[in-house]
PDB file of C-alpha atoms in Angstrom:
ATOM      1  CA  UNK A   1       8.381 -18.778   1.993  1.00  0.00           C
ATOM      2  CA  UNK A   2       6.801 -21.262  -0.293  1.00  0.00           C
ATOM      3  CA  UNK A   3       2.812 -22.793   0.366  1.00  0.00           C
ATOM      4  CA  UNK A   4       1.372 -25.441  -1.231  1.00  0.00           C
ATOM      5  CA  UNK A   5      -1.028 -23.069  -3.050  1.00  0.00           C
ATOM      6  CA  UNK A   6      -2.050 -23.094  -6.501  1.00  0.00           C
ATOM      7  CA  UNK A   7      -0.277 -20.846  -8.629  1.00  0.00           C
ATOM      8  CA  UNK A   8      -3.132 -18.624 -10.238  1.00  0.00           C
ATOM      9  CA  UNK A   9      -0.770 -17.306 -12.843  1.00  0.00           C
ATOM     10  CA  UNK A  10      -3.985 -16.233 -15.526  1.00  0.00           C
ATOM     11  CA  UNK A  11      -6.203 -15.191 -12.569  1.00  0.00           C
ATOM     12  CA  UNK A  12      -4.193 -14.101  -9.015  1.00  0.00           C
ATOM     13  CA  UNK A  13      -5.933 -13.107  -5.987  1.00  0.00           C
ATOM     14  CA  UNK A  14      -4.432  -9.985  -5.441  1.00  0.00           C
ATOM     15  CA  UNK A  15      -4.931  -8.122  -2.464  1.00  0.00           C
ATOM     16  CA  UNK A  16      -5.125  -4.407  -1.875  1.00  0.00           C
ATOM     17  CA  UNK A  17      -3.201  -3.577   1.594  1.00  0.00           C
ATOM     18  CA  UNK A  18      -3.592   0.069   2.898  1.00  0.00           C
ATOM     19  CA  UNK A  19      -0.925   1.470   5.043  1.00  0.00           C
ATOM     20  CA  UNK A  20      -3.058   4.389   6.928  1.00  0.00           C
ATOM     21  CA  UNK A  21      -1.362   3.713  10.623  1.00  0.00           C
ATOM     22  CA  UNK A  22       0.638   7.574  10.415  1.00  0.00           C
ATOM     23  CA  UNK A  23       0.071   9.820  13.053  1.00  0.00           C
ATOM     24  CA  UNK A  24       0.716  12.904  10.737  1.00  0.00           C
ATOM     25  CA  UNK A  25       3.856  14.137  13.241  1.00  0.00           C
ATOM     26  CA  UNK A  26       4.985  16.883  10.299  1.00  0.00           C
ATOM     27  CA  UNK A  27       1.464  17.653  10.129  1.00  0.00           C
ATOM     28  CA  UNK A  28       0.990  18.615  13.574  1.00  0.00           C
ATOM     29  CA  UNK A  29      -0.302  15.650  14.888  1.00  0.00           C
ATOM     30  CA  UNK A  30      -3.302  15.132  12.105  1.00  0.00           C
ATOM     31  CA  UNK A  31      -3.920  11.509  11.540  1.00  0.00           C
ATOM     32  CA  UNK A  32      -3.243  11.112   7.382  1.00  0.00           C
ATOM     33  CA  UNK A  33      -6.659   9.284   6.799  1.00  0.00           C
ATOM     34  CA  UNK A  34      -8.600  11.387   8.194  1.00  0.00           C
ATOM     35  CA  UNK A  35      -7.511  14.536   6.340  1.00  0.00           C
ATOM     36  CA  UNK A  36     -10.167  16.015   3.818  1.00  0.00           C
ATOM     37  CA  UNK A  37     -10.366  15.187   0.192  1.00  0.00           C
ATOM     38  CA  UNK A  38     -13.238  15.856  -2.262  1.00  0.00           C
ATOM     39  CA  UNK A  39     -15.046  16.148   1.056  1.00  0.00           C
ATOM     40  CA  UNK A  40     -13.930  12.493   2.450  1.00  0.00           C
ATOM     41  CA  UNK A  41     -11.227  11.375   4.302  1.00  0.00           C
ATOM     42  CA  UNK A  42      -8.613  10.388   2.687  1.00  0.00           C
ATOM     43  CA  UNK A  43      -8.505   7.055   3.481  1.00  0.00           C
ATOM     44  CA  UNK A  44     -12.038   6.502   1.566  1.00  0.00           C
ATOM     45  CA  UNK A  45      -9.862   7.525  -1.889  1.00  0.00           C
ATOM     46  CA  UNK A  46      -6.925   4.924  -1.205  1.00  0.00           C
ATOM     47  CA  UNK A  47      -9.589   2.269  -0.684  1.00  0.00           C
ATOM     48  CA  UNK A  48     -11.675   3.236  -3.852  1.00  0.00           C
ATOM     49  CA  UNK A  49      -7.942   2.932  -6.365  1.00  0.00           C
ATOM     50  CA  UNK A  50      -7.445  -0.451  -4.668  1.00  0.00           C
ATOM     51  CA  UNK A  51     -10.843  -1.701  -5.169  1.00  0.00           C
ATOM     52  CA  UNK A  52     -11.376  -0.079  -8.420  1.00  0.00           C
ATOM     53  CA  UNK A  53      -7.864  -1.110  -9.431  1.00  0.00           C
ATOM     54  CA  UNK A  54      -8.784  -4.904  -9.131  1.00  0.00           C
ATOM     55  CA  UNK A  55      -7.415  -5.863  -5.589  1.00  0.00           C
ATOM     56  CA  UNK A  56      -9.492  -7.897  -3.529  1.00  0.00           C
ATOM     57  CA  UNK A  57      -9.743  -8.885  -0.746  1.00  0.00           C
ATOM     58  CA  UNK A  58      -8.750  -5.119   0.953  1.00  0.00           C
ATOM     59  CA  UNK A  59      -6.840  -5.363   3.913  1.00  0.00           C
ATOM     60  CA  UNK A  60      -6.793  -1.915   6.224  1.00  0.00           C
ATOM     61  CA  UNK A  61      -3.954  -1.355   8.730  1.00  0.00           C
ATOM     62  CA  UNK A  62      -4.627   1.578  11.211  1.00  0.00           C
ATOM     63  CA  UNK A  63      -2.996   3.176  14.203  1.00  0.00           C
ATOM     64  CA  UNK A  64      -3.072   6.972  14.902  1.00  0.00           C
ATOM     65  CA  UNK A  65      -6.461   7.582  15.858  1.00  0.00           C
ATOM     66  CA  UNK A  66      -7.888   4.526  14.844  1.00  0.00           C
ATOM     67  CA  UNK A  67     -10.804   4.625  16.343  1.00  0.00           C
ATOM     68  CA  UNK A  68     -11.914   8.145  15.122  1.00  0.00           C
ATOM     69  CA  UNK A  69     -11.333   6.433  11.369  1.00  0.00           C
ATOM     70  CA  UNK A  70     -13.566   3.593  11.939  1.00  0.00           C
ATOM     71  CA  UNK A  71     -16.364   6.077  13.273  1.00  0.00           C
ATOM     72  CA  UNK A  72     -15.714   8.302  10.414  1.00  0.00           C
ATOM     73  CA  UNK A  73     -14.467   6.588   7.240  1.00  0.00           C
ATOM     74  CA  UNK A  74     -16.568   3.977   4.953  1.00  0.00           C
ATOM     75  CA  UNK A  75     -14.187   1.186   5.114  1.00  0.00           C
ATOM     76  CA  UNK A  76     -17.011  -1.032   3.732  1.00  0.00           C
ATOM     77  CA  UNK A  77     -15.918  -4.274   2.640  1.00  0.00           C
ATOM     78  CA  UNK A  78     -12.343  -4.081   4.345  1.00  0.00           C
ATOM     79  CA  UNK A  79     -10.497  -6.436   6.905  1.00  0.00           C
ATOM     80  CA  UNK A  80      -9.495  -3.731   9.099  1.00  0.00           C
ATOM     81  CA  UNK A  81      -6.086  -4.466  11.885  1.00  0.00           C
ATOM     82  CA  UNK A  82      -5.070  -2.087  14.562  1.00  0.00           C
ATOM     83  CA  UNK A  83      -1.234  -1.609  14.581  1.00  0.00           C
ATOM     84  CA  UNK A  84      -0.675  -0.431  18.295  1.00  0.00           C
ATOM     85  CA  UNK A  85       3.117  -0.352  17.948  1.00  0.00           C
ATOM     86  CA  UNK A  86       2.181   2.300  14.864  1.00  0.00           C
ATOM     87  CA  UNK A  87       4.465   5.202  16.142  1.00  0.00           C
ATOM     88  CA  UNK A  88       7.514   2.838  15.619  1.00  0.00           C
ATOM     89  CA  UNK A  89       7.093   3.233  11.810  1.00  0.00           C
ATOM     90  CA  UNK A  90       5.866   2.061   8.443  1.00  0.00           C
ATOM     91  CA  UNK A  91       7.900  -1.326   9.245  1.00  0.00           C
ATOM     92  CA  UNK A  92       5.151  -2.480  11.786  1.00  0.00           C
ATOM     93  CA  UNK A  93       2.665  -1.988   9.663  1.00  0.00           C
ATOM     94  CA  UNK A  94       3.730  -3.679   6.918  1.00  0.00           C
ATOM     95  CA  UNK A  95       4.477  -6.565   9.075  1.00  0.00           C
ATOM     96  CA  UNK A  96       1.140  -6.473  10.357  1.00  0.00           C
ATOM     97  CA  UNK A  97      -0.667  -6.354   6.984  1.00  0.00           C
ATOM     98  CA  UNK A  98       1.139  -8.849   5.716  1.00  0.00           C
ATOM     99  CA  UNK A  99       0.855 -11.411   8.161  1.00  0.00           C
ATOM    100  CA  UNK A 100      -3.018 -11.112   8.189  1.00  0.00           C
ATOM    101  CA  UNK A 101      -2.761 -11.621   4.266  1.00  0.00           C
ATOM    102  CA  UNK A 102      -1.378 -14.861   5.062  1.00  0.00           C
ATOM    103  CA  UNK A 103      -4.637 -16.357   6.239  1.00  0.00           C
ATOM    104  CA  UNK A 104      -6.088 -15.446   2.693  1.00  0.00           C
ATOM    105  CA  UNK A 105      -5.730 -17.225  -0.418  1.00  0.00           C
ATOM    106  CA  UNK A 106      -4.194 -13.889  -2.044  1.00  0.00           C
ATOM    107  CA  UNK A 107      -1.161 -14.780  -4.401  1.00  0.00           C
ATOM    108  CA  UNK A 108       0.512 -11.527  -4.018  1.00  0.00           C
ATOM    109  CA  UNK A 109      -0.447  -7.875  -2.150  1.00  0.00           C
ATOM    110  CA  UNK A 110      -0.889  -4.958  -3.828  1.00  0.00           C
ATOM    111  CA  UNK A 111       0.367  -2.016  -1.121  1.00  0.00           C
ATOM    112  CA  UNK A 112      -0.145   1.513  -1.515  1.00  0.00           C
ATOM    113  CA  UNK A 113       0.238   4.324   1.102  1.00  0.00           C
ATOM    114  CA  UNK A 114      -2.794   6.394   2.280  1.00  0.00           C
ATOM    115  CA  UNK A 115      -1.145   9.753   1.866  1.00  0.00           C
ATOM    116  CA  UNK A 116      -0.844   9.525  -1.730  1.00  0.00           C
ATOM    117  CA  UNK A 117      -3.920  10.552  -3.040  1.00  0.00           C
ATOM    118  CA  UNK A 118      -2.520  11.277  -6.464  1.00  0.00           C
ATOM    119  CA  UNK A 119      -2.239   7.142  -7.373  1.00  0.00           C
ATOM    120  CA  UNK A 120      -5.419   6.248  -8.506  1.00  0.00           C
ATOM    121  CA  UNK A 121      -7.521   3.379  -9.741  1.00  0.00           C
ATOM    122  CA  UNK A 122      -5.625   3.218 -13.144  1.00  0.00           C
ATOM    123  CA  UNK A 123      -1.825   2.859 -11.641  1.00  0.00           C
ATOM    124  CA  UNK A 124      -3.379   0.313  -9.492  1.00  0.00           C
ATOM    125  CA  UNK A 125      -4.531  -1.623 -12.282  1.00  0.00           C
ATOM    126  CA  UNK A 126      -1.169  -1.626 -13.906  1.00  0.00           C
ATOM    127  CA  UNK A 127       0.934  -2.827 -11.236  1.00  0.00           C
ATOM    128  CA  UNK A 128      -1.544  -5.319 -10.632  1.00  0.00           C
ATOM    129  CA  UNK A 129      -1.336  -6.767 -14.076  1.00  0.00           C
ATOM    130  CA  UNK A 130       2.515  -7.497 -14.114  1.00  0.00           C
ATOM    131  CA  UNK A 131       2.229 -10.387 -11.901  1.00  0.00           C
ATOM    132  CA  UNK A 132       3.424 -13.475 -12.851  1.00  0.00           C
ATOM    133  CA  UNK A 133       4.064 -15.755 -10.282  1.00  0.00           C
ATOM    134  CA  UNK A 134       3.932 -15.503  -6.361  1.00  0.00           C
ATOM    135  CA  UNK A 135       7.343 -14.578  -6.427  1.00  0.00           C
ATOM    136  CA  UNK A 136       6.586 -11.673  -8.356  1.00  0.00           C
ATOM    137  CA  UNK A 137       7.903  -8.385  -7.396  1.00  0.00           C
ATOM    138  CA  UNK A 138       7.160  -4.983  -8.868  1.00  0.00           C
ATOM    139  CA  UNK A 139       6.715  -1.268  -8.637  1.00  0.00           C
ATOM    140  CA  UNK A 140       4.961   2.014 -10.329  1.00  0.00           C
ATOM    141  CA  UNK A 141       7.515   4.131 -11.956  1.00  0.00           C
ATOM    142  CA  UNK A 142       7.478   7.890 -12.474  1.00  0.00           C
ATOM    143  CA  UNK A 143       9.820   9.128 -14.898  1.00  0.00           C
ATOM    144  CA  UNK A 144      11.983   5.832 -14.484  1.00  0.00           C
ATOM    145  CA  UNK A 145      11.878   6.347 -10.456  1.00  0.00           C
ATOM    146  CA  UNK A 146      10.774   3.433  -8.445  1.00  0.00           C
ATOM    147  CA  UNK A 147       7.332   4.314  -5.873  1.00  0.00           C
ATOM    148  CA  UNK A 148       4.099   3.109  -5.228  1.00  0.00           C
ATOM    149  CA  UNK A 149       2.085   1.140  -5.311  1.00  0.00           C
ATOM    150  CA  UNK A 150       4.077  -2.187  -5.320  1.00  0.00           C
ATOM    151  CA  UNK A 151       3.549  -5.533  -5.564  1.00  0.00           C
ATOM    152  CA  UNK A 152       4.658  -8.650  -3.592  1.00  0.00           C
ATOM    153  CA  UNK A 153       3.661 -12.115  -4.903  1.00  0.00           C
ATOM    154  CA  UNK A 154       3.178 -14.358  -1.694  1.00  0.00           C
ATOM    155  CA  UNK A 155       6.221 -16.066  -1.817  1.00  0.00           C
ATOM    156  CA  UNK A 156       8.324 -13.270  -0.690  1.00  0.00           C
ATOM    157  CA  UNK A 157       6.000 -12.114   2.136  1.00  0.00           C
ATOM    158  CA  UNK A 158       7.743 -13.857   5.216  1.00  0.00           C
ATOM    159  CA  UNK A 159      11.654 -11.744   3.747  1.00  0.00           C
ATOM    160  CA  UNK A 160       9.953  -8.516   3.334  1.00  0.00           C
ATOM    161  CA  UNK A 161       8.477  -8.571   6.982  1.00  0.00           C
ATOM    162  CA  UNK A 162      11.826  -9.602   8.413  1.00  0.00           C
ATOM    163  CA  UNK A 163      13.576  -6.998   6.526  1.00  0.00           C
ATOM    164  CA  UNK A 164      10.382  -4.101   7.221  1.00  0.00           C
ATOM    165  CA  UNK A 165      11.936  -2.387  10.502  1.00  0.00           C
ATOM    166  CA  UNK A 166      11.424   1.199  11.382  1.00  0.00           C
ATOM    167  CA  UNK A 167      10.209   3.841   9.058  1.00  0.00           C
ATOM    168  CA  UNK A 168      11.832   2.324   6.353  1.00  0.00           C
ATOM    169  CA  UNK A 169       9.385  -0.106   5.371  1.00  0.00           C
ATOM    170  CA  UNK A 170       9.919  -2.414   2.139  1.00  0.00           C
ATOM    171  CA  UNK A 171      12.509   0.261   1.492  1.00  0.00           C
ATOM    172  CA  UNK A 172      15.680  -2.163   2.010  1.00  0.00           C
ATOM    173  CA  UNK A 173      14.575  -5.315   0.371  1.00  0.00           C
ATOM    174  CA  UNK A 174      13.893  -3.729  -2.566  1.00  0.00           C
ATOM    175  CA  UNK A 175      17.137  -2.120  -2.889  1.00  0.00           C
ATOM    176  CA  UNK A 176      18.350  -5.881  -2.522  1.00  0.00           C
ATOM    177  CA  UNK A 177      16.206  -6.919  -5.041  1.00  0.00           C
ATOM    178  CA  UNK A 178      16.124  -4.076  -7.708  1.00  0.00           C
ATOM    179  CA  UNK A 179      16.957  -6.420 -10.238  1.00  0.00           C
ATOM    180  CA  UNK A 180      14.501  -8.846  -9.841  1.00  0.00           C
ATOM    181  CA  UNK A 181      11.805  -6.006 -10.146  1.00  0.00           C
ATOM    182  CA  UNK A 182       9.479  -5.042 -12.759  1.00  0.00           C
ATOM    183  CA  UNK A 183       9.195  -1.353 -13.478  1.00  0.00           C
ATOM    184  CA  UNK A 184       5.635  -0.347 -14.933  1.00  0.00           C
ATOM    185  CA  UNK A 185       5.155   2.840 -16.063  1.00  0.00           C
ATOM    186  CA  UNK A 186       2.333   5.389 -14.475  1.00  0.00           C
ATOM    187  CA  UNK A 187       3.631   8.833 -14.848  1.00  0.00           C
ATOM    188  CA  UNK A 188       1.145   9.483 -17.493  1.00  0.00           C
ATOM    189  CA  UNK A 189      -1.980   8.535 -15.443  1.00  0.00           C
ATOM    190  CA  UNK A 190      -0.890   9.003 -11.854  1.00  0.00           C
ATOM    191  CA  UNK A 191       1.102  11.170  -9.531  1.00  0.00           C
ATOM    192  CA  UNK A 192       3.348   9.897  -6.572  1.00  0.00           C
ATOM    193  CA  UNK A 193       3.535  12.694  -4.289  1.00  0.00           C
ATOM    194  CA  UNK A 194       3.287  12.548  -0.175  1.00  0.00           C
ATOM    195  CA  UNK A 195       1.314  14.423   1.955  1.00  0.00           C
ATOM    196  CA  UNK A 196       3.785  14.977   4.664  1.00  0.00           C
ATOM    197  CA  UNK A 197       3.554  18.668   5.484  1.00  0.00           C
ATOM    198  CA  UNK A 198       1.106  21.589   5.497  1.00  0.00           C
ATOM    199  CA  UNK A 199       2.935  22.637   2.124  1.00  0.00           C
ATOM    200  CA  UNK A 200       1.771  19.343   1.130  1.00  0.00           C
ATOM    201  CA  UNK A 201      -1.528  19.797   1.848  1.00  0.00           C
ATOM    202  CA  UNK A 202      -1.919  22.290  -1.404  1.00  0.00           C
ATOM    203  CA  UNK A 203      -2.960  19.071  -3.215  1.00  0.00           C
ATOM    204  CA  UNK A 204      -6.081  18.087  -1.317  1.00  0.00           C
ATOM    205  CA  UNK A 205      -9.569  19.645  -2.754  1.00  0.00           C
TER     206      UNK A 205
END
């Protein structure tokens, strides 16, 4: 997809999008942003590493229990969408954030995954600051292994939505792509593990 944009290559709009739709299945049934950390929900943490990491605007996209995270959560200063087709994976979501991004002026989005509360502001700010161009496309590293967050200038929006399907997210159109990604660093200031079971869990305060 190409726009007739400006191409903000010194300053980019950069958007923060927050995949929180999960339903927490291996978790028995507990909605991932709304599980407790540093006495929030978690949800709170992955919007405070986008914001403090430079993304703006924030973009939101709920579905398990979405209703119960607006009443809880501070989600101050976010565009918030409802996936309803949520239980039909990380795919939808993406789609969904995505296409609301569209209506922005953001040259690229920023996404990182609510259930990784060890990525912080700092790995955030790092991804952010390898784009180039709105067909920019990169990814944290940890130890040389690809994760998140990731970054997809604007350009390459309308693929990665057509390729999101299931659970598997951006997962296949990066694999395409691997070479035309940048790599950047973060094991030394961030952590990419999941909280996807009650072993998991070990890692919220």
């Amino acid at each position: 997809m190409t726009t007739d944009r400006p191409r903000r290559a010194e300053n980019p709009e950069v958007a923060g999008l927050l995949l929180a739709a999960g339903g927490g299945r291996r978790l028995g049934g507990r909605p991932k942003a709304l599980l407790e950390h540093r006495g929030r929900p978690l949800i709170e943490h992955a919007v405070r590493s986008l914001r403090n990491g430079g993304c703006g605007p924030l973009h939101v996209v709920l579905g398990a229990a979405a209703e119960e995270v607006r009443a809880r959560a501070d989600l101050t200063g976010c565009a918030v969408s409802v996936n309803p087709g949520w239980e039909e994976g990380m795919g939808s979501s993406l789609r969904l954030g995505l296409a609301a991004l569209t209506a922005t002026d953001a040259d690229a989005a920023l996404v990182l995954l609510v259930d990784q509360p060890g990525i912080g502001a700092e790995a955030v700010a790092r991804v952010r600051l390898a784009y180039r161009s709105r067909a920019s496309l990169a990814a944290a590293s940890y130890g040389g292994e690809r994760s998140h967050p990731v970054l997809f200038g604007a350009d390459r929006w309308t693929d990665i939505a057509e390729a999101a399907v299931g659970d598997q997210g951006a997962r296949s159109y990066l694999r395409e792509h691997r070479d035309a990604i940048t790599l950047v660093e973060c094991s030394d200031v961030a952590e990419a593990y999941d909280i996807d079971t009650s072993r998991d869990l070990k890692h919220l305060e």
